[in-house]
Coordinates of C-alpha atoms in Angstrom, one line a residue:
X219 CA 33.3 -1.3 80.9
X220 CA 34.6 -3.2 77.8
X221 CA 38.1 -2.1 76.8
X222 CA 39.6 -3.2 73.4
X223 CA 43.3 -3.5 73.2
X224 CA 45.9 -4.9 70.8
X225 CA 47.8 -7.7 72.5
X226 CA 51.0 -5.8 72.3
X227 CA 49.5 -2.9 74.2
X228 CA 48.4 -5.0 77.3
X229 CA 49.9 -3.8 80.6
X230 CA 51.9 -6.1 82.8
X231 CA 49.0 -6.2 85.3
X232 CA 46.5 -7.2 82.5
X233 CA 48.9 -9.9 81.3
X234 CA 49.2 -11.4 84.8
X235 CA 45.4 -11.4 85.2
X236 CA 44.8 -12.9 81.8
X237 CA 47.4 -15.6 82.2
X238 CA 46.1 -16.5 85.7
X239 CA 42.6 -16.9 84.2
X240 CA 43.8 -18.9 81.2
X241 CA 45.8 -21.2 83.3
X242 CA 42.9 -21.8 85.7
X243 CA 40.5 -22.5 82.8
X244 CA 42.6 -24.1 80.1
X245 CA 46.1 -24.8 81.6
X246 CA 47.7 -22.6 79.0
X247 CA 49.5 -19.2 79.0
X248 CA 49.7 -16.5 76.4
X249 CA 52.9 -16.3 74.3
X250 CA 55.3 -13.4 74.9
X251 CA 53.9 -9.9 74.6
X252 CA 55.7 -9.3 71.2
X253 CA 53.8 -12.3 69.8
X254 CA 50.4 -10.9 70.5
X255 CA 50.1 -8.3 67.8
X256 CA 47.6 -10.3 65.8
X257 CA 45.2 -10.5 68.7
X258 CA 42.6 -7.9 69.6
X259 CA 41.6 -8.3 73.3
X260 CA 38.2 -7.4 74.7
X261 CA 38.4 -6.9 78.5
X262 CA 35.5 -6.4 80.8
X263 CA 37.1 -4.3 83.5
X264 CA 36.3 -2.2 86.6
X265 CA 39.3 -0.1 87.5
X266 CA 42.2 -2.5 87.2
X267 CA 40.3 -5.7 87.7
X268 CA 39.4 -7.9 84.7
X269 CA 36.1 -9.8 85.1
X270 CA 36.1 -11.4 81.7
X271 CA 38.1 -11.4 78.5
X272 CA 38.3 -12.8 75.0
X273 CA 40.4 -12.1 71.9
X274 CA 39.9 -12.1 68.2
X275 CA 42.9 -13.8 66.5
X276 CA 43.4 -12.5 62.9
X277 CA 44.1 -15.5 60.7
X278 CA 45.3 -14.6 57.2
X279 CA 45.9 -17.0 54.3
X280 CA 43.0 -19.4 55.1
X281 CA 42.5 -21.4 51.9
X282 CA 39.2 -22.9 50.9
X283 CA 38.2 -24.0 47.4
X284 CA 41.2 -22.4 45.9
X285 CA 40.5 -19.0 47.4
X286 CA 42.2 -17.2 50.2
X287 CA 40.4 -15.6 53.1
X288 CA 41.1 -13.8 56.4
X289 CA 39.0 -14.9 59.3
X290 CA 38.9 -14.0 63.0
X291 CA 39.1 -16.7 65.6
X292 CA 37.4 -16.4 69.0
X293 CA 40.1 -17.4 71.4
X294 CA 40.9 -17.0 75.2
X295 CA 37.3 -16.5 76.2
X296 CA 37.2 -16.7 80.0
X297 CA 35.0 -15.2 82.7
X298 CA 36.4 -14.8 86.3
X299 CA 33.0 -16.0 87.6
X300 CA 30.5 -18.1 85.7
X301 CA 26.8 -17.2 85.5
X302 CA 27.1 -13.5 86.1
X303 CA 26.9 -12.5 82.4
X304 CA 30.5 -11.3 82.2
X305 CA 31.5 -13.7 79.4
X306 CA 28.4 -12.9 77.4
X307 CA 29.2 -9.2 77.5
X308 CA 32.6 -9.8 76.2
X309 CA 31.6 -12.2 73.5
X310 CA 28.8 -9.9 72.3
X311 CA 31.2 -7.0 72.1
X312 CA 33.5 -9.2 70.0
X313 CA 30.6 -10.2 67.7
X314 CA 29.5 -6.6 67.4
X315 CA 33.1 -5.5 66.3
X316 CA 33.0 -8.2 63.6
X317 CA 29.6 -7.0 62.4
X318 CA 30.7 -3.3 62.3
X319 CA 33.9 -4.2 60.3
X320 CA 32.1 -6.9 58.1
X321 CA 34.5 -9.7 59.2
X322 CA 33.9 -13.5 59.4
X323 CA 34.4 -14.8 62.9
X324 CA 34.4 -18.3 64.2
X325 CA 35.4 -20.3 67.2
X326 CA 35.5 -23.9 68.4
X327 CA 33.9 -24.9 71.7
X328 CA 32.9 -28.0 73.6
X329 CA 29.3 -29.1 73.0
X330 CA 28.4 -28.2 76.6
X331 CA 29.0 -24.5 75.7
X332 CA 26.8 -24.6 72.6
X333 CA 23.8 -23.0 74.3
X334 CA 26.0 -20.1 75.6
X335 CA 27.0 -19.2 72.0
X336 CA 23.5 -19.6 70.7
X337 CA 22.3 -17.1 73.3
X338 CA 25.0 -14.8 72.1
X339 CA 23.5 -14.9 68.6
X340 CA 25.9 -17.2 66.8
X341 CA 25.1 -19.9 64.3
X342 CA 26.3 -23.4 65.3
X343 CA 27.7 -26.2 63.2
X344 CA 28.2 -29.5 64.9
X345 CA 29.6 -31.7 62.1
X346 CA 32.4 -29.8 60.3
X347 CA 35.2 -29.2 62.8
X348 CA 37.4 -31.9 61.2
X349 CA 37.3 -30.1 57.9
X350 CA 39.6 -27.3 59.3
X351 CA 43.1 -28.7 58.7
X352 CA 46.5 -27.5 59.6
X353 CA 49.4 -29.1 57.8
X354 CA 52.8 -29.5 59.4
X355 CA 55.0 -31.0 56.8
X356 CA 53.2 -34.1 55.6
X357 CA 51.2 -34.4 58.8
X358 CA 47.5 -33.4 58.7
X359 CA 46.3 -32.0 62.0
X360 CA 42.7 -31.4 62.9
X361 CA 40.8 -30.8 66.2
X362 CA 40.5 -34.0 68.2
X363 CA 38.6 -32.7 71.2
X364 CA 35.1 -33.2 69.7
X365 CA 34.5 -29.4 69.5
X366 CA 31.8 -27.7 67.5
X367 CA 31.9 -24.5 65.5
X368 CA 30.1 -21.2 66.4
X369 CA 30.3 -18.5 63.8
X370 CA 29.2 -15.3 62.2
X371 CA 29.6 -14.9 58.5
X372 CA 30.4 -11.7 56.6
X373 CA 29.8 -10.4 53.1
X374 CA 32.6 -12.6 51.7
X375 CA 30.3 -15.6 52.4
X376 CA 33.1 -17.8 53.7
X377 CA 31.0 -19.8 56.1
X378 CA 28.1 -20.1 53.6
X379 CA 30.5 -21.5 51.0
X380 CA 32.2 -23.8 53.5
X381 CA 28.9 -25.3 54.7
X382 CA 27.6 -25.7 51.2
X383 CA 30.7 -27.6 49.9
X384 CA 30.7 -30.4 52.5
X385 CA 33.5 -32.4 50.9
X386 CA 36.2 -29.7 50.8
X387 CA 38.6 -28.9 53.6
X388 CA 39.8 -25.5 54.9
X389 CA 43.5 -25.2 55.2
X390 CA 44.5 -23.0 58.1
X391 CA 48.0 -21.6 58.7
X392 CA 47.9 -22.2 62.5
X393 CA 46.5 -24.7 64.9
X394 CA 45.8 -21.9 67.5
X395 CA 42.1 -21.8 66.5
X396 CA 41.1 -24.7 68.7

């Protein structure tokens, strides 16, 4: 069963399982519980055991072409076991939530994961990752891992506009998208 929970509502047991999986997969841990209120977690669970998870990170104040947008970043997507369809169930639930609420969602992934996100129904862009820019003082920070973008647009047309205006950058208020 897929359970949706705000990050601040996760139980201690869920946090332990999530952090164990994130560290195993990415060598990272979640921030403290009180810093998770802008993440909506999707957990594939049976009783108290999490088989897969992902989160939508609400990112406000995204600026493109002089306009401000709110987007939702796909983050922390991990399955306990690969090849069982667990991750796909979670990602499709996340995508469905965005569709129901007419929200733009996007994520960054390595090229080797492209096929997975295509199978989940996402559009893919392989050439625009460097146009997402986080500024820290005078420093310009972009993704340096060679990741690609998977996305689902909404009625605001953010991704359509972004892909059409290939010379313009997107200013993001956090580097936690990649």
